[in-house]
XYZ file of C-alpha atoms in Angstrom:
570
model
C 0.000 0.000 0.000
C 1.898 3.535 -1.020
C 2.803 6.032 2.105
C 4.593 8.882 2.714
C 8.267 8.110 3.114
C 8.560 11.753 4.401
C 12.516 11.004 5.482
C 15.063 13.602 5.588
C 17.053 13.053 2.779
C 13.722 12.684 0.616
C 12.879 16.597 2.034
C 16.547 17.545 1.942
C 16.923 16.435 -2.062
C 13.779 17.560 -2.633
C 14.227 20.829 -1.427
C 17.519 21.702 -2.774
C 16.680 20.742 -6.223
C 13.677 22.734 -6.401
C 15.024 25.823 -5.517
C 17.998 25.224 -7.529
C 15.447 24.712 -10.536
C 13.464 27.710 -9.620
C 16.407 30.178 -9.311
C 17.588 28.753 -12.366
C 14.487 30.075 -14.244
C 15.315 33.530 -13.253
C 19.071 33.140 -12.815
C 20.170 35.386 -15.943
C 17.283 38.101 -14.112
C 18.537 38.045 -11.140
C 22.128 37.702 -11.546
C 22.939 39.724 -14.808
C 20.280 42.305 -15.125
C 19.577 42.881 -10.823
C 23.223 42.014 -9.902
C 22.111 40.010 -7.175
C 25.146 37.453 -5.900
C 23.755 33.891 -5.595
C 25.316 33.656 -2.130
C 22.552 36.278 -0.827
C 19.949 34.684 -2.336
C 21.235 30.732 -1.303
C 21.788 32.527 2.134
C 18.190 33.856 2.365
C 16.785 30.463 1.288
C 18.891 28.696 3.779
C 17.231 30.869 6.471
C 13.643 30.195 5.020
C 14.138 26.118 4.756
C 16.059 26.404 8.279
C 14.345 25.060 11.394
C 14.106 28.544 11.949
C 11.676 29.062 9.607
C 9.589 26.246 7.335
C 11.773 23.174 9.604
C 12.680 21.852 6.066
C 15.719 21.315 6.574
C 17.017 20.072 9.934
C 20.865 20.234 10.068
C 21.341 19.182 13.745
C 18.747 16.207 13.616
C 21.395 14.688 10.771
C 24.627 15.372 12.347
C 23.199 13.740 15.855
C 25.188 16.572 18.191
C 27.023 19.767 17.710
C 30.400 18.370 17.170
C 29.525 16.291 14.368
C 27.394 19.068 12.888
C 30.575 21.213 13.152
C 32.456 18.505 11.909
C 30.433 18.204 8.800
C 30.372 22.187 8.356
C 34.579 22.348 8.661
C 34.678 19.226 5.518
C 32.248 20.630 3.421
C 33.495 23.615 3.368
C 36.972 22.443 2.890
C 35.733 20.732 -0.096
C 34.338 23.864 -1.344
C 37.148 25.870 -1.082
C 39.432 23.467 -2.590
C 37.629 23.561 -5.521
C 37.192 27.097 -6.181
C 40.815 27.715 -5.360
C 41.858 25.697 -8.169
C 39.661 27.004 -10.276
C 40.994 29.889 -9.428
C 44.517 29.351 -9.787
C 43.446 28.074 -13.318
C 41.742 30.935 -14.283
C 44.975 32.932 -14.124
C 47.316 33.394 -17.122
C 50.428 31.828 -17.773
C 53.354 32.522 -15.313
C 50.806 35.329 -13.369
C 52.079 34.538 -9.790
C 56.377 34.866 -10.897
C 55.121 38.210 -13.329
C 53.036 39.681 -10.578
C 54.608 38.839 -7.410
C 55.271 42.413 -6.478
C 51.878 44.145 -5.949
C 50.731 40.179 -4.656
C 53.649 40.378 -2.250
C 52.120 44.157 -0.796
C 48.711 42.840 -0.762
C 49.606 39.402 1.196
C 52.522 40.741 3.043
C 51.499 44.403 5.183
C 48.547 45.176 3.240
C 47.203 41.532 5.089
C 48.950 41.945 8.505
C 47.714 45.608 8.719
C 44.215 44.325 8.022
C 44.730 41.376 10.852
C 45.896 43.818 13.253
C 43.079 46.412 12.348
C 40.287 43.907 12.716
C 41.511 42.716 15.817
C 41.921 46.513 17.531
C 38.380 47.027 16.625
C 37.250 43.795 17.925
C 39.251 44.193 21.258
C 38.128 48.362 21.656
C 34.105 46.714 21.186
C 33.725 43.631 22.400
C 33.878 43.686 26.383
C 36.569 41.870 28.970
C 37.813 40.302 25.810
C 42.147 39.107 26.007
C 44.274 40.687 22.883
C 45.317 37.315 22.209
C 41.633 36.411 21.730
C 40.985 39.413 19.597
C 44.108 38.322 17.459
C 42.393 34.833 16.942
C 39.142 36.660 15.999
C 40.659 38.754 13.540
C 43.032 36.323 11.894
C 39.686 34.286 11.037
C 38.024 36.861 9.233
C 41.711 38.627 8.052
C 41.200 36.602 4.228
C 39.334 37.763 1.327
C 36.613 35.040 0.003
C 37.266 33.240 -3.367
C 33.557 32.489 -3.461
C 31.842 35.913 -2.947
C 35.006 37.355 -4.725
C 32.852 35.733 -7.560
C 31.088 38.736 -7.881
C 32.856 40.946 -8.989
C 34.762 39.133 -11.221
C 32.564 37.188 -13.021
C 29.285 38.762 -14.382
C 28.012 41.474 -16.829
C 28.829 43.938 -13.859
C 32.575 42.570 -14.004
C 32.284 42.516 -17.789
C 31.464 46.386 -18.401
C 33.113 48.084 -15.235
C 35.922 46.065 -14.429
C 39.476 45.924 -16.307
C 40.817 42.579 -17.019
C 44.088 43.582 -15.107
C 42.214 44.211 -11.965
C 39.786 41.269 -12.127
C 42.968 38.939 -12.053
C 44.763 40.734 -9.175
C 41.883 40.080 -7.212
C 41.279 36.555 -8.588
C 45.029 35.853 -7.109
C 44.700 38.205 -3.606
C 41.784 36.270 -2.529
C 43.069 32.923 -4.055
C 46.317 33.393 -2.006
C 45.284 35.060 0.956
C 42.911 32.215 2.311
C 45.845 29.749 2.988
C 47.925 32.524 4.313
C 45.898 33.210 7.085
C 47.336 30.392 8.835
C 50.228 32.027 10.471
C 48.052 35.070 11.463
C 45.624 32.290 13.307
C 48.558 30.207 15.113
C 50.084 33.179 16.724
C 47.374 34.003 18.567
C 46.969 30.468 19.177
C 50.004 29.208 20.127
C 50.316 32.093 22.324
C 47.162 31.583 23.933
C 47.848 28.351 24.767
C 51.284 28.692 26.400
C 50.817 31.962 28.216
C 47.439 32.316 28.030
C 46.758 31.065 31.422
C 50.193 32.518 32.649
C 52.293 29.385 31.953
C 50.347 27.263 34.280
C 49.119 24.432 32.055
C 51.811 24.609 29.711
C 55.204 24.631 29.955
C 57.303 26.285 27.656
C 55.907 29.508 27.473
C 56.642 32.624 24.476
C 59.647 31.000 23.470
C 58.099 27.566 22.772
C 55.097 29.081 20.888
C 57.419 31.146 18.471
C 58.829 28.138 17.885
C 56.498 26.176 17.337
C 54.916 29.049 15.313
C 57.589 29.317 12.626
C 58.607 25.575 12.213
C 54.927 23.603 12.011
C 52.992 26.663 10.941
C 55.467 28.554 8.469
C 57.703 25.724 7.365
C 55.584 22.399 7.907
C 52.310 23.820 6.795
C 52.672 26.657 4.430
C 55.788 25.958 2.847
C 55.590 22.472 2.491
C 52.000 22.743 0.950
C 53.352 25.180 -1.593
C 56.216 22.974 -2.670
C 53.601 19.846 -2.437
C 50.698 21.898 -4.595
C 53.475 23.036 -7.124
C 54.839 19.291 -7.728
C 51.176 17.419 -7.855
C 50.022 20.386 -10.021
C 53.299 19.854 -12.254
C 52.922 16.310 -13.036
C 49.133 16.435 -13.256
C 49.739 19.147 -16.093
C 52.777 16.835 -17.764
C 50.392 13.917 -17.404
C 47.520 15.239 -19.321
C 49.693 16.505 -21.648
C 51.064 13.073 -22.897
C 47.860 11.273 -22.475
C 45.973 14.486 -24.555
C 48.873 13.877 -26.939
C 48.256 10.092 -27.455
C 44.811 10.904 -27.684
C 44.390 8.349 -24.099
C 41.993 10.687 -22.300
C 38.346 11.715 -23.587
C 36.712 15.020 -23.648
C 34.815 14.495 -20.483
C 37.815 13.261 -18.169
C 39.585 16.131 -19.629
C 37.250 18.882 -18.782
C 36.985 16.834 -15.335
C 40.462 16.745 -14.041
C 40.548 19.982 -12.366
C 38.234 18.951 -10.061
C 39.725 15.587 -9.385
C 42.840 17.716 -9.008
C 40.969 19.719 -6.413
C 39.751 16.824 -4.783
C 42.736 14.378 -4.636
C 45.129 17.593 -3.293
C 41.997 18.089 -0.397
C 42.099 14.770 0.755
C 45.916 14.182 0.415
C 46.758 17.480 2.552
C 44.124 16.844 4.903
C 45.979 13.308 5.657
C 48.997 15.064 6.472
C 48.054 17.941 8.319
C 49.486 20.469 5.952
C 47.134 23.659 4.562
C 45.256 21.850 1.759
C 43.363 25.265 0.452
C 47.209 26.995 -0.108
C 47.985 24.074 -1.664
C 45.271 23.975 -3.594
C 45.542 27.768 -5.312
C 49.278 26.929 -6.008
C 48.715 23.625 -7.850
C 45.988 25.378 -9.936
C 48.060 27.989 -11.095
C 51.338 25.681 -11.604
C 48.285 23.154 -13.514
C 47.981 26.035 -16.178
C 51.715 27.691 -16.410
C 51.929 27.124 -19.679
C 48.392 28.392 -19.991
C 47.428 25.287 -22.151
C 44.363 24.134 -20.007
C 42.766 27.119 -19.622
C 42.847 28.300 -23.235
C 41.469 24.634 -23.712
C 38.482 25.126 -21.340
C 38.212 28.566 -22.092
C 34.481 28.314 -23.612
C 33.835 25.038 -21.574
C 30.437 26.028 -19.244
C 31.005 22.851 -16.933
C 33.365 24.933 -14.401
C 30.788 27.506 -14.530
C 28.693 25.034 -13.621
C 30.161 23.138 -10.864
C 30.961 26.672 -9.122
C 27.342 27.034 -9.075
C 26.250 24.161 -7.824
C 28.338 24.483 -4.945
C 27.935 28.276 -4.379
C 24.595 27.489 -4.235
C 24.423 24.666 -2.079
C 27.052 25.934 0.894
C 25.311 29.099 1.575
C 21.822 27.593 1.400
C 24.080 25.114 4.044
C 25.294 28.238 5.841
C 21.650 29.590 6.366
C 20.292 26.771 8.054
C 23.285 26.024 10.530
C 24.040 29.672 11.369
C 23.156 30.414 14.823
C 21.027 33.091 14.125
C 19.266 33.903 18.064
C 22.974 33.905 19.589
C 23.128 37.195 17.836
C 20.674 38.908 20.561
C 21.323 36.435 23.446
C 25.166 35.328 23.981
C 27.416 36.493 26.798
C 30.021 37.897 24.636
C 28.744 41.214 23.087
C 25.473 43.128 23.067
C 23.613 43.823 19.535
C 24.194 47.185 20.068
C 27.701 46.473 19.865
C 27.561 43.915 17.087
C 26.562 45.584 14.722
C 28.489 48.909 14.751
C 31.721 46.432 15.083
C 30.390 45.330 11.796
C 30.408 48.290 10.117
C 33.587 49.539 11.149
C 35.246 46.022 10.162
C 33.753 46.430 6.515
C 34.544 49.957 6.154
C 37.955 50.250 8.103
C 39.580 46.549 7.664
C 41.047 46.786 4.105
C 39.562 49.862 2.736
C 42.496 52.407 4.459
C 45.240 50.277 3.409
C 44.489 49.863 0.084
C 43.531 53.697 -0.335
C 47.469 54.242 1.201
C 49.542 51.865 -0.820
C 47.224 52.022 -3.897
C 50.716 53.146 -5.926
C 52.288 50.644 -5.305
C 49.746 48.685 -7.618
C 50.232 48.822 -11.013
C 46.716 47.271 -11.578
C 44.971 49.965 -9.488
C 44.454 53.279 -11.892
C 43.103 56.232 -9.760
C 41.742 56.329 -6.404
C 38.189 55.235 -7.669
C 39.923 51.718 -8.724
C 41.437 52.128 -5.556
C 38.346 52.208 -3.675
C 36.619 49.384 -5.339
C 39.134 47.179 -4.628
C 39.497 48.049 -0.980
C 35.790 47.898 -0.231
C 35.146 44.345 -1.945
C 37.122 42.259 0.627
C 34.354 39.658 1.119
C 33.988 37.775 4.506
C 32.624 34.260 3.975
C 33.910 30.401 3.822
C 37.170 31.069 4.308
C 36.273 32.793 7.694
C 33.780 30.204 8.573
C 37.110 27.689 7.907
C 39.430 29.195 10.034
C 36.380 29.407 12.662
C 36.138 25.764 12.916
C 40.190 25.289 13.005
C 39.691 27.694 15.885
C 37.038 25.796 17.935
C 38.906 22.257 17.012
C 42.332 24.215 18.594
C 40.110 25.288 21.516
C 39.201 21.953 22.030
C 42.165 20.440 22.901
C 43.465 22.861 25.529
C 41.694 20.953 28.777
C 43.811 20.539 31.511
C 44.050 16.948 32.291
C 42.792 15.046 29.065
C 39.428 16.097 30.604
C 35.882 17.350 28.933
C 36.049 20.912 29.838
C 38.014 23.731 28.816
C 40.663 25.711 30.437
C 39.402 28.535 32.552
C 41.168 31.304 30.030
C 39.570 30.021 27.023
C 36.212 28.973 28.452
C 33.992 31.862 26.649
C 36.508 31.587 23.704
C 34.808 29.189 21.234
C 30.696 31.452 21.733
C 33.143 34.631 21.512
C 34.637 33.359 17.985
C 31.619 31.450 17.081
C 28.909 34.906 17.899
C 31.327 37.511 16.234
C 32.512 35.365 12.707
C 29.248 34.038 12.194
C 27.639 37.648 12.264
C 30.750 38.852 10.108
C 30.378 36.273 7.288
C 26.470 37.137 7.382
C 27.103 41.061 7.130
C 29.217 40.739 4.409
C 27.619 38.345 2.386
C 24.484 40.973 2.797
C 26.357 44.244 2.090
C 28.776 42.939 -0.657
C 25.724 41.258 -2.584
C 23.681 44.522 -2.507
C 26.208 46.709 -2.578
C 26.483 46.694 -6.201
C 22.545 46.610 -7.155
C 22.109 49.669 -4.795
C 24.722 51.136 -6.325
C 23.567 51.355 -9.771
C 20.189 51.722 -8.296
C 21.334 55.096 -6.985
C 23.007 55.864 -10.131
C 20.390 55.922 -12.714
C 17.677 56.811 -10.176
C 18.578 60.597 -9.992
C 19.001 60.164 -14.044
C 15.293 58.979 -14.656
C 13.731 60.966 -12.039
C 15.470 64.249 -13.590
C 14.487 62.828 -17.281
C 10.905 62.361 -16.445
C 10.849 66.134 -15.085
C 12.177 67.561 -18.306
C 9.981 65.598 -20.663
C 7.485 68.618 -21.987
C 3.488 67.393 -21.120
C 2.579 66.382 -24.668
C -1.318 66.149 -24.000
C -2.176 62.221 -25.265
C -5.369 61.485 -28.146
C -6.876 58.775 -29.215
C -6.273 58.932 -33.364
C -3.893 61.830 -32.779
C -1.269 61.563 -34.988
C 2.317 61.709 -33.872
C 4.953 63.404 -36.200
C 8.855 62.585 -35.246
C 11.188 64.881 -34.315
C 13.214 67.313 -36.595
C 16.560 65.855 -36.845
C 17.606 70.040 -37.353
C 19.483 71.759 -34.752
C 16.520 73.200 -33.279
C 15.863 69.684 -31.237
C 12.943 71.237 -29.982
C 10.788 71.562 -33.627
C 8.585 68.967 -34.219
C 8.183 69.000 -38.163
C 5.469 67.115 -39.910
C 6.774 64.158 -42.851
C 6.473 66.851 -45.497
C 8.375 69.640 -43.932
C 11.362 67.631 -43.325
C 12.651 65.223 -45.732
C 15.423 63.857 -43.283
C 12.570 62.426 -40.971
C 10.501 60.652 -43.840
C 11.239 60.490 -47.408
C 7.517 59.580 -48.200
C 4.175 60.623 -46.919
C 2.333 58.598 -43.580
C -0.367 56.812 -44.309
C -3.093 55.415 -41.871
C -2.697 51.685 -41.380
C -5.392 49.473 -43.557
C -6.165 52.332 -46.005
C -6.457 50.918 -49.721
C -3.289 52.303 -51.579
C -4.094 51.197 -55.480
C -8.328 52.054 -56.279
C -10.181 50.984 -58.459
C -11.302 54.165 -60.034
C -8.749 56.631 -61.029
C -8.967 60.009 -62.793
C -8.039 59.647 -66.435
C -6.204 62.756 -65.782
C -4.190 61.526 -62.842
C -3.509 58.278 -64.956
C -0.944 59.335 -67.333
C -0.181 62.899 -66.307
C 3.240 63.617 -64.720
C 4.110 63.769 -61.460
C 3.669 67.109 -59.309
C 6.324 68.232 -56.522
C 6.208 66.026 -53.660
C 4.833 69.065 -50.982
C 2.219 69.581 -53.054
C 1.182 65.535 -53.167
C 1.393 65.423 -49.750
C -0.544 68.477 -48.825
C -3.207 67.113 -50.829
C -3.121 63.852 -49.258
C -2.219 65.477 -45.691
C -5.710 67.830 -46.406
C -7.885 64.419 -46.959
C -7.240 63.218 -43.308
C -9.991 63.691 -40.708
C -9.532 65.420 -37.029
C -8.560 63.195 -33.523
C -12.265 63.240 -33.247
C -13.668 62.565 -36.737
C -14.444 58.793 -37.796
C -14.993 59.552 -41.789
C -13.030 57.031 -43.918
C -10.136 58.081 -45.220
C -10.196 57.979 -49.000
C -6.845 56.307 -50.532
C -4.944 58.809 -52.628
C -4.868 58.343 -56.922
C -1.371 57.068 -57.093
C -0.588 58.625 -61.104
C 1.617 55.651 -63.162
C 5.358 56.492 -63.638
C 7.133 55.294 -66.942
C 10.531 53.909 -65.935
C 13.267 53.792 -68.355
C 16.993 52.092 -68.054
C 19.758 54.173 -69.257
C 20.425 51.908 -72.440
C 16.893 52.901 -73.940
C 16.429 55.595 -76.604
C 14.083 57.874 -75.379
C 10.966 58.838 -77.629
C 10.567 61.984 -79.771
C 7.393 62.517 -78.427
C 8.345 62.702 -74.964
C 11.489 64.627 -73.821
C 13.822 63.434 -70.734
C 12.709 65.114 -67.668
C 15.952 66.388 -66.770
C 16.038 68.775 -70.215
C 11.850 69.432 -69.639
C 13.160 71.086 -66.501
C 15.979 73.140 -68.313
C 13.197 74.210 -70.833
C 11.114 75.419 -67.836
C 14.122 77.277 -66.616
C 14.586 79.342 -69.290
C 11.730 80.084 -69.760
């Protein structure tokens, strides 16, 4: 007998492919002519299918307890942002990191660690009784630009028509780059925090220990060795598909396929070895196209398009339904009143400054106004919500003891990073997505408003006939078909009016042709009023002879160009 198998991964498939086929219908709307970012709008939907909402979708009831449901969060979006940082490492030219590494080496070197150090004043000055070395930790999470909502402006109609080429990359590689670098701004404060933290009590070592620690495993066991990992997978994967393309081994799909198994093999691999897979990831992507031969091969392809879509789409629609939306008004770290001005001053005062300062120094940047752009689109999103989870997992293991709870100094740490990166990934996601529809909103509202003033009131009637504009210098005339040739080079006829009739002057039938003013006055004169309905009689069209130039003309009839002569002298 049929029932309901009303299970959750029924409702959960169910759910995410029907919104993915509705915004799909009005994608291109949305998207190219509304400039709305599909993060907002997977974000929003997350919220609506959320148990905070319709109870849809149920995150916690799948994971079974918070840790797994963290757990699951920290992979997925690891496997999201391995993905897109290959892409966009492939997306670059040929060679772009060794050509560009100047203005790449301002933006990741003090251009990031004045941002890190920014962010983290501001959250120290707001939030209250909260360490520095806690701030640092804060800041270093939301420090990185995001690859995904980066997305936006470089990839679009908006990015198309406002956006040069040269700056599109440079941002392409800033926030490709930057997300693995904020490692070492993370550790610091972490190491730090847990050897002096508590004031050397449940760790021995203290300052000394943590620097060291902090430039052998994070500097030289986890960033360099997963650029010098990424750069020799993404070397022989490239020499690889080169010989097999070569011997014609490989097929069109597996080839437009094997940057995403590159993505995914270089996730997994770096992940078993504790080293930073999402570095290595960017680095392999770009050393994957150095001779640019894949990307000018999958230049046109749409399945990379695709794919970012798909899991744009479904990590933000993710994002909305395990964000813990009521800790913004109740939590014991900061009051909403505080929240969100810290917001605003991170978006406006965390990158913006710097870039404005040291915008020189940047050969892609042209002006201030370039400038500005640049330094306000520094997106907050997975890559913050990554180095959240590294944060919580580090937390974690700092109890005294091997025991269940946490040290007394970092007790409130893991609802004081959780409360204040959340609502950061969230504002920025919000404000970066509308950001540019406002924008132009604002721009072409004061032009139609102050277009729609100017117009002159033309009163409107029914049957009134409308005569175009002179084309004279005098834009203001409004000439009728006959006093203006450049508007209409024959005379405007009513619609359904009979053009040959059947009974025509024998007079009109073989006589010659009048001047044109004077046909048109005489068919303008037949017309009836806006408020008349009399027919309108069809005008006696006379019969023209037409001759080709090889044909001797008659003696009886003369050439009109000598008749005219004749009339002139006369």
């Amino acid at each position: 007998m049929p029932t309901l198998a009303l299970t959750n991964f029924n409702i959960v498939v169910g759910v995410l492919g029907g919104f993915i086929s509705i915004f799909g219908l009005v994608s291109y709307l949305l998207k190219e002519n509304f400039y709305l970012s599909e993060a907002l709008i997977s974000l929003v939907a997350g919220v609506v299918f959320s148990p905070h909402a319709a109870n849809f979708v149920r995150p916690l009831e799948y994971a079974g307890s918070e840790e797994n449901l963290d757990a699951i969060t920290l992979y997925f979006t690891r496997l999201v942002l391995g993905v897109q940082l290959v892409l966009a490492g492939v997306q670059l030219p040929s060679r772009y990191l060794k050509k560009e590494w100047k203005p790449l080496a301002l933006l990741l070197g003090p251009i990031m660690t004045a941002m890190w150090v920014a962010t983290s004043l501001l959250i120290w000055g707001l939030v209250p009784n909260l360490p520095i070395l806690h701030a640092l930790a804060i800041g270093a999470c939301v420090t990185p630009t995001d690859p995904v909502l980066s997305n936006v402006i470089v990839k679009g109609r908006f990015a198309d028509h406002n956006v040069p080429k040269d700056l599109q990359k440079i941002i392409i590689a800033e926030s490709g780059a930057n997300d693995g670098l904020g490692y070492p701004f993370l550790f610091f404060a972490l190491y730090l925090i847990k050897y002096i933290g508590d004031g050397g009590v449940a760790e021995s070592g203290g300052a000394g220990l943590a620097m060291g620690l902090w430039f052998g495993e994070t500097w030289g066991y986890t960033i360099i060795l997963s650029v010098v990992y990424g750069a020799a997978v993404g070397w022989i994967a490239k020499e690889l598909l080169h010989y097999c393309e070569e011997r014609k081994y490989v097929d069109r799909e597996s080839f437009l396929v094997f940057a995403f198994s590159l993505a995914l093999f270089i996730t997994g691999t770096c992940g078993m070895i504790g080293s930073d897979d999402i570095l290595a990831c960017f680095i392999a992507g770009n050393v994957f196209t150095w001779d640019d031969w894949f990307r000018l091969e999958t230049l046109d392809d749409s399945l990379q398009p695709t794919i970012d879509m798909l899991l744009n789409v479904t990590i933000f629609m993710w994002y909305g339904a395990v964000c813990p939306w009521q800790s913004f008004l109740t939590n014991s770290v900061i009051p909403i009143y505080r929240l969100i001005p810290l917001a605003i001053l991170i978006l406006l005062f965390r990158r913006l400054p710097f870039i404005l300062a040291l915008h020189k120094k940047v050969p892609q940047l042209e002006g201030l106004r370039q400038a500005t752009f640049m330094g306000f689109f520094g997106p907050i999103g997975c890559s913050a919500i990554f180095y959240l989870f590294v944060t919580i997992d580090f937390v974690t293991t700092l109890n005294p003891n091997q025991g269940h709870e946490p040290r007394w100094d970092v007790a409130n740490l893991k609802e004081d990073v959780s409360v204040i990166v959340w609502f950061m990934v969230v504002c920025s996601v919000v404000v970066h997505g509308l950001s540019i529809p406002l924008g132009k909103f604002g721009f072409y509202l004061p032009r139609t408003i102050s277009r729609t003033l100017s117009t002159p009131n033309v009163p409107f009637e029914v049957g009134a006939r409308v005569f175009p504009r002179s084309r004279s210098r005098d834009l203001t005339a409004v000439n009728s078909p006959t006093e203006s040739r450049s508007v209409s080079a024959r005379p405007v006829f009513r619609i359904g009016g009979t053009i040959i009739t059947e009974h025509q002057d024998s007079s009109n039938a073989s006589g010659t042709v009048g001047p044109r003013d004077n046909y048109d006055a005489s068919s303008r004169s037949q017309e009836p009023g806006p408020g008349s309905t009399t027919p309108i009689s069809s005008p006696n069209l006379p019969s023209r002879t037409i001759r080709f130039p090889d044909e001797a003309v008659s003696n009886d009839r003369e050439p009109r160009g000598r008749r005219r002569d004749v009339a002139t002298e006369v």
